[in-house]
PDB file of C-alpha atoms in Angstrom:
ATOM      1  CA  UNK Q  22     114.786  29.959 120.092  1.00  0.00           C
ATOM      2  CA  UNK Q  23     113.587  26.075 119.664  1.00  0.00           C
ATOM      3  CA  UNK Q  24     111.033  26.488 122.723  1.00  0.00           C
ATOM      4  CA  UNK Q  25     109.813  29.988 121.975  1.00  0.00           C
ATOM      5  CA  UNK Q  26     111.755  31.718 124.960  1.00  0.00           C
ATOM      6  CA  UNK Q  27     114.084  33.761 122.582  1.00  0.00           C
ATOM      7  CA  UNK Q  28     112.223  35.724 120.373  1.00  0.00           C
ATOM      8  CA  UNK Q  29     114.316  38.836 119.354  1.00  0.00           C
ATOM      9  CA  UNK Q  30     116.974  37.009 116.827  1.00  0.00           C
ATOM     10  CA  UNK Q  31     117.330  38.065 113.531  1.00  0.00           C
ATOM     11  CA  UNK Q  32     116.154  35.791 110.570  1.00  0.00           C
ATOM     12  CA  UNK Q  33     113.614  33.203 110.716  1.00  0.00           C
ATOM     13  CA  UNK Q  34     112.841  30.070 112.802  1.00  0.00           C
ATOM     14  CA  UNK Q  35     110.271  27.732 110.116  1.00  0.00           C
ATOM     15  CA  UNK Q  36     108.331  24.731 111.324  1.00  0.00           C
ATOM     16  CA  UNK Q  37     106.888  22.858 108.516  1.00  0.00           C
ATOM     17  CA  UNK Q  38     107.857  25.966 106.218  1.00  0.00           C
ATOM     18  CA  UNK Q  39     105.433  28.293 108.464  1.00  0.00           C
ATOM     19  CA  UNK Q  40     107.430  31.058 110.651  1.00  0.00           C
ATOM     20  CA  UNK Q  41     107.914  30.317 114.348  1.00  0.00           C
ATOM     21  CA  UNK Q  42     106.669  33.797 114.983  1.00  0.00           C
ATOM     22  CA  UNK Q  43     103.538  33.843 113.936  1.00  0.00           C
ATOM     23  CA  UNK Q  44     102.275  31.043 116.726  1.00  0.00           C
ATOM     24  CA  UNK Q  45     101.020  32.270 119.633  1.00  0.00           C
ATOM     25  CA  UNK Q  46     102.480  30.544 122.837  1.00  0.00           C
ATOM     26  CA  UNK Q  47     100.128  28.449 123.783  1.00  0.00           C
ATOM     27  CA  UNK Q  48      99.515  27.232 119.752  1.00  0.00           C
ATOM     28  CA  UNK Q  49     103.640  26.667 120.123  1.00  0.00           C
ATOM     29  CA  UNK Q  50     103.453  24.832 122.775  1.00  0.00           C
ATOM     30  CA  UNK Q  51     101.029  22.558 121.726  1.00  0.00           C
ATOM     31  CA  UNK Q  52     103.399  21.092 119.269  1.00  0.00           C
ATOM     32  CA  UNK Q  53     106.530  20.821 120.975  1.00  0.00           C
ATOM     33  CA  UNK Q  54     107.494  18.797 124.176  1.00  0.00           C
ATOM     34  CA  UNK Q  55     110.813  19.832 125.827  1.00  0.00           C
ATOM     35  CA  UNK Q  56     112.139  16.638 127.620  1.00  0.00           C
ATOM     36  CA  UNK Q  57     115.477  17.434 129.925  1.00  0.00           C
ATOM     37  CA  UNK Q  58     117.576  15.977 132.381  1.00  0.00           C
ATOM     38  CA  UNK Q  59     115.766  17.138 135.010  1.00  0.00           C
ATOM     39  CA  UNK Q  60     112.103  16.644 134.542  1.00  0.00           C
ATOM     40  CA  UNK Q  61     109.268  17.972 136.823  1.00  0.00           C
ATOM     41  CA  UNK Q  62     106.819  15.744 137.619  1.00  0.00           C
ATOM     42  CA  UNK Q  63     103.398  16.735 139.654  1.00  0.00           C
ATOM     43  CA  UNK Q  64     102.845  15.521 142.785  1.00  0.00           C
ATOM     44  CA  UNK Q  65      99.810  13.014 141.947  1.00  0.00           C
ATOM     45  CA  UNK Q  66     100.067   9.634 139.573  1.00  0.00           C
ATOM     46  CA  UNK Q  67     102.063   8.035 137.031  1.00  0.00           C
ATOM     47  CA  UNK Q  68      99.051   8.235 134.902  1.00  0.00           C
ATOM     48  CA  UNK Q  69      98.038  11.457 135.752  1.00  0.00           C
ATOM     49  CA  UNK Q  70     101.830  12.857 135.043  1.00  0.00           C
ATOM     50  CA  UNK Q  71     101.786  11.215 131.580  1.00  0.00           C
ATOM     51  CA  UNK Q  72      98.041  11.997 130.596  1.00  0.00           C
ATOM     52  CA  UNK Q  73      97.900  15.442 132.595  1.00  0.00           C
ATOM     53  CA  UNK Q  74      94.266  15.025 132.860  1.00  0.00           C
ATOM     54  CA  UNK Q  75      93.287  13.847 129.223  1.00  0.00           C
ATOM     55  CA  UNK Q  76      91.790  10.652 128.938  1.00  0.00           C
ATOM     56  CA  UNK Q  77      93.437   8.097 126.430  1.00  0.00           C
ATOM     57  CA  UNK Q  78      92.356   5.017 124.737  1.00  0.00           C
ATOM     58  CA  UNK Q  79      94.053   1.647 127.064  1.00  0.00           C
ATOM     59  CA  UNK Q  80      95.755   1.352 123.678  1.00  0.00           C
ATOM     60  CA  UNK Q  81      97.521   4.260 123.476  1.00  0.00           C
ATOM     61  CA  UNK Q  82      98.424   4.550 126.562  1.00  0.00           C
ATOM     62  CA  UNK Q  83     100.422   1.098 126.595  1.00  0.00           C
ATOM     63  CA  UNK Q  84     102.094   2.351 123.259  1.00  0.00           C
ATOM     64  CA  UNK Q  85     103.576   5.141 124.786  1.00  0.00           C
ATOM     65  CA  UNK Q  86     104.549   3.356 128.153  1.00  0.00           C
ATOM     66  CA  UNK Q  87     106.181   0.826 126.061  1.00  0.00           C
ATOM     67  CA  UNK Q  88     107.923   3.076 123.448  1.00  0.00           C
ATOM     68  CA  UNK Q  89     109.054   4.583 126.777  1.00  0.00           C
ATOM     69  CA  UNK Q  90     110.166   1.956 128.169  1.00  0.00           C
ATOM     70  CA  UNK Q  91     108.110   2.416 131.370  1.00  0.00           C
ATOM     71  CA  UNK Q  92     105.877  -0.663 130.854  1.00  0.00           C
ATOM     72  CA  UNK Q  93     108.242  -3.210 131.674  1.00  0.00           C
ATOM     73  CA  UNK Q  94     108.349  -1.489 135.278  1.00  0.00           C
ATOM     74  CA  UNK Q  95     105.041  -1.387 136.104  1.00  0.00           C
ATOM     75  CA  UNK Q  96     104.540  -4.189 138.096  1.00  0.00           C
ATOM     76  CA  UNK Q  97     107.399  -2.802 140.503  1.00  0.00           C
ATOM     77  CA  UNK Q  98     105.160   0.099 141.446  1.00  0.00           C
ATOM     78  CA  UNK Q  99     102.669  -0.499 144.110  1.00  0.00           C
ATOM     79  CA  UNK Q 100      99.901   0.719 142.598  1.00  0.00           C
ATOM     80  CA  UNK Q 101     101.128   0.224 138.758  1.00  0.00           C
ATOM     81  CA  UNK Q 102      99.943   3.302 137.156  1.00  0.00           C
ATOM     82  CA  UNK Q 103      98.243   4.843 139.737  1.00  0.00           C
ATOM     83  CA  UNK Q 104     100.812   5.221 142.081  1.00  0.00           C
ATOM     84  CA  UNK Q 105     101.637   8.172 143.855  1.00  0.00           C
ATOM     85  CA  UNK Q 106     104.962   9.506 142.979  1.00  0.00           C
ATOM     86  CA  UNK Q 107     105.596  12.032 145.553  1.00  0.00           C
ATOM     87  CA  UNK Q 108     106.951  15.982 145.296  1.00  0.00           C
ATOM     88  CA  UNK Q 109     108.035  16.237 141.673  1.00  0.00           C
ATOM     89  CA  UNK Q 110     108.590  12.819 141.360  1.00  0.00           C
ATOM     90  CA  UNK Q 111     110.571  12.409 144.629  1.00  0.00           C
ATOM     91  CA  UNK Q 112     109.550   8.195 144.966  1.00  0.00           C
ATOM     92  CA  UNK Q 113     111.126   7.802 141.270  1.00  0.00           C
ATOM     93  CA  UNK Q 114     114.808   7.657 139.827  1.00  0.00           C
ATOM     94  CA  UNK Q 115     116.034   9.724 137.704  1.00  0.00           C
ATOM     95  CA  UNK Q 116     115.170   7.309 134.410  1.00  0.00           C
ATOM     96  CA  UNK Q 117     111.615   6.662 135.869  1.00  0.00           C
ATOM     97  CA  UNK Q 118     111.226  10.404 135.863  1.00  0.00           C
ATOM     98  CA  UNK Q 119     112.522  10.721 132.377  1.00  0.00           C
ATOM     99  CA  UNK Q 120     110.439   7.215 131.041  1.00  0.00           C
ATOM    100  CA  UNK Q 121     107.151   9.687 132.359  1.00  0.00           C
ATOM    101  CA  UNK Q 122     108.151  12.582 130.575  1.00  0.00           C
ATOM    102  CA  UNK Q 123     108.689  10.449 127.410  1.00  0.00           C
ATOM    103  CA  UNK Q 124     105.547   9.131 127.499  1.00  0.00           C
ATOM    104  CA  UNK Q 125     103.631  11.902 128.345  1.00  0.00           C
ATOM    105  CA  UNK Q 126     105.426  13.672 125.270  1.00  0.00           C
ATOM    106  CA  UNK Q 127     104.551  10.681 122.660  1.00  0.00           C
ATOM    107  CA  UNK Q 128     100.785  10.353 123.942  1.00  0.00           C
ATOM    108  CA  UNK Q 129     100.077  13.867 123.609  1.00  0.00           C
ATOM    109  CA  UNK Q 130     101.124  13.375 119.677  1.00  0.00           C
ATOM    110  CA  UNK Q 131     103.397  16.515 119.883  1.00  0.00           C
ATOM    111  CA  UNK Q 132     105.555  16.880 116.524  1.00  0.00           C
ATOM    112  CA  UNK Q 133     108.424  18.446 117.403  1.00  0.00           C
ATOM    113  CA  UNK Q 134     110.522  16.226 120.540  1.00  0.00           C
ATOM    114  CA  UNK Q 135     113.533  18.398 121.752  1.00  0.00           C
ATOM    115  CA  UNK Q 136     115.067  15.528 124.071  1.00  0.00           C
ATOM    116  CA  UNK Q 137     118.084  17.432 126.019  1.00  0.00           C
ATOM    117  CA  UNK Q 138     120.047  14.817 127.796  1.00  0.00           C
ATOM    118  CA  UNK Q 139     116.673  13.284 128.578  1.00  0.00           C
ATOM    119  CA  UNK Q 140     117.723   9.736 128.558  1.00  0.00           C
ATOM    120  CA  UNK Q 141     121.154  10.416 130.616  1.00  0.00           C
ATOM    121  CA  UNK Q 142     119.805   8.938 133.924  1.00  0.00           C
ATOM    122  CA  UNK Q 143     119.012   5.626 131.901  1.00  0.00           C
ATOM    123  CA  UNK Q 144     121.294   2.581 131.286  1.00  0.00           C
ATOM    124  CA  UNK Q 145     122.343   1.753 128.113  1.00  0.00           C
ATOM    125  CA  UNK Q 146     120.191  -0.657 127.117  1.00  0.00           C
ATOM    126  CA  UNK Q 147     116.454   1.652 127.968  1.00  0.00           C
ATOM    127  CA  UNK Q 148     118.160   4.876 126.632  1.00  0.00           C
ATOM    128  CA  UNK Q 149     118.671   2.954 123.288  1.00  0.00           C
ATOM    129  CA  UNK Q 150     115.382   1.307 123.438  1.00  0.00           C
ATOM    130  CA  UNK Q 151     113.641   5.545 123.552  1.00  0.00           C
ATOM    131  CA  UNK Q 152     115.790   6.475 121.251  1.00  0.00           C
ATOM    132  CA  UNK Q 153     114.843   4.230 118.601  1.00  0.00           C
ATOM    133  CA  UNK Q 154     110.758   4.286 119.535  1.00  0.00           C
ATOM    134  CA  UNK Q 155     111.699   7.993 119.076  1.00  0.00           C
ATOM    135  CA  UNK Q 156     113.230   7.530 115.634  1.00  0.00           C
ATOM    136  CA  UNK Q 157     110.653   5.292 114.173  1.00  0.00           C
ATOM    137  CA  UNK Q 158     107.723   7.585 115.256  1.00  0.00           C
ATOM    138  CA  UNK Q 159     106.082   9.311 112.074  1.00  0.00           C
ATOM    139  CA  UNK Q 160     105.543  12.850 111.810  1.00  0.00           C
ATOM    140  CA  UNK Q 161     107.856  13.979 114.438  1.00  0.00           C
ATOM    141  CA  UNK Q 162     110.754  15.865 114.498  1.00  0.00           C
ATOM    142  CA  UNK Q 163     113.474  14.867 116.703  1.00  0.00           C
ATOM    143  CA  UNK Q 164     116.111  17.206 118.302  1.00  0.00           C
ATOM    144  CA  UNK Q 165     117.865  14.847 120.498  1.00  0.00           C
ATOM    145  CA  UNK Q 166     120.899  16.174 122.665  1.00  0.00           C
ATOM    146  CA  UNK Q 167     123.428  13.456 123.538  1.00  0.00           C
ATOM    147  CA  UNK Q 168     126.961  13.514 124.906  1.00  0.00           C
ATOM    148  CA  UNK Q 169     127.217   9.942 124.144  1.00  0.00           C
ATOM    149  CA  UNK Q 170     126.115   9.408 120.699  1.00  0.00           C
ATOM    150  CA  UNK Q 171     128.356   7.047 119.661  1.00  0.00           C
ATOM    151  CA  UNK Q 172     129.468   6.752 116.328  1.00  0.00           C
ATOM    152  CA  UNK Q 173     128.265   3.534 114.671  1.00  0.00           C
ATOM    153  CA  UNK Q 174     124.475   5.415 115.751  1.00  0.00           C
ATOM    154  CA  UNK Q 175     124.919   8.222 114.098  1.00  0.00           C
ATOM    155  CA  UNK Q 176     123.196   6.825 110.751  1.00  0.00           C
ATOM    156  CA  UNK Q 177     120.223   6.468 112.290  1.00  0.00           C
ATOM    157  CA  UNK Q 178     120.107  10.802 112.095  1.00  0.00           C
ATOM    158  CA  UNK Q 179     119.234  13.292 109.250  1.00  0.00           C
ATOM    159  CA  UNK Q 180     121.977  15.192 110.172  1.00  0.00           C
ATOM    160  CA  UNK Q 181     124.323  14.824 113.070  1.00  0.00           C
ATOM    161  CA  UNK Q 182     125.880  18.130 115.049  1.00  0.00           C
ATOM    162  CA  UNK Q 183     129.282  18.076 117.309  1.00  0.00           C
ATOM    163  CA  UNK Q 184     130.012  21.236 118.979  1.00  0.00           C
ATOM    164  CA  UNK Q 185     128.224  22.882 116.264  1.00  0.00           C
ATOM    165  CA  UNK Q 186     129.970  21.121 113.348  1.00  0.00           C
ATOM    166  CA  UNK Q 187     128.204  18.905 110.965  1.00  0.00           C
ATOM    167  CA  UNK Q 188     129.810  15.874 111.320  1.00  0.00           C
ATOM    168  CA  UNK Q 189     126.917  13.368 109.764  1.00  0.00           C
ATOM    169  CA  UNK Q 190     124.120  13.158 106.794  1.00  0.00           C
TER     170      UNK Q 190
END
């Protein structure tokens, strides 16, 4: 229902008080980014994959590669940013893959981050570093999916959800 792709429930689905139905798709879209465990990536650059053709200030972009934690591994890609990084991503780990789709998602200002076990293939250490650029970002709504939130973190959260319990304010 969160990403648009369930739309005959009964009762209503509000973002920012307004009715998920009445968005079009493509409107929807526009404010949401749906990061997962298994991201796609396009078979061209890191830059291209995080600005998917837009062009950004030098500024921005370095704020998102470092609230992503991507910046810091730059210099081990051949061609920094512009390297090439194969069939969906096939010349990346897993957490490179994931520190694109971060960054793509925070320099394309969308308000509504659904994160689904999108920092699993991280260590500790970078998966806490997203997850609290994620937290301080203004204006956005975070849905983050974890099955290792532990419980000293849990603070940090509006409201925190086990197995569909409340657990958290």
């Amino acid at each position: 229902m969160l990403l648009g792709q369930l739309t005959s429930y009964s009762g209503e689905l509000l973002f920012d008080g307004v009715n998920a139905a009445v968005y079009d798709t493509e409107s929807f879209y526009r404010h949401m980014a749906y990061i997962e465990q298994n991201v796609f990536l396009f078979h061209t650059t890191i830059r291209e994959n995080i600005t998917l053709g837009e062009v950004f200030k030098e500024e921005e972009l370095e704020e998102a590669l470092r609230n992503s934690a991507l910046y810091e591994e730059l210099n081990s890609f051949p061609q920094g940013l512009d390297t090439d990084v194969g069939e969906n991503g096939e010349y990346l780990s897993g957490g490179q893959k994931q520190r694109v789709a971060v960054a793509r998602a925070l320099i394309h200002n969308r308000k509504i981050l659904i994160v689904d076990e999108g920092t699993s293939a991280l260590d500790k250490t970078n998966a806490k570093k997203i997850e609290e650029a994620l937290l301080k970002s203004k204006d956005v709504t975070l849905l983050f999916v974890s099955h290792h939130l532990e419980e000293k973190d849990m603070q940090q959260y509006t409201n925190v959800y086990c197995l569909g319990e409340k657990v958290a304010r």
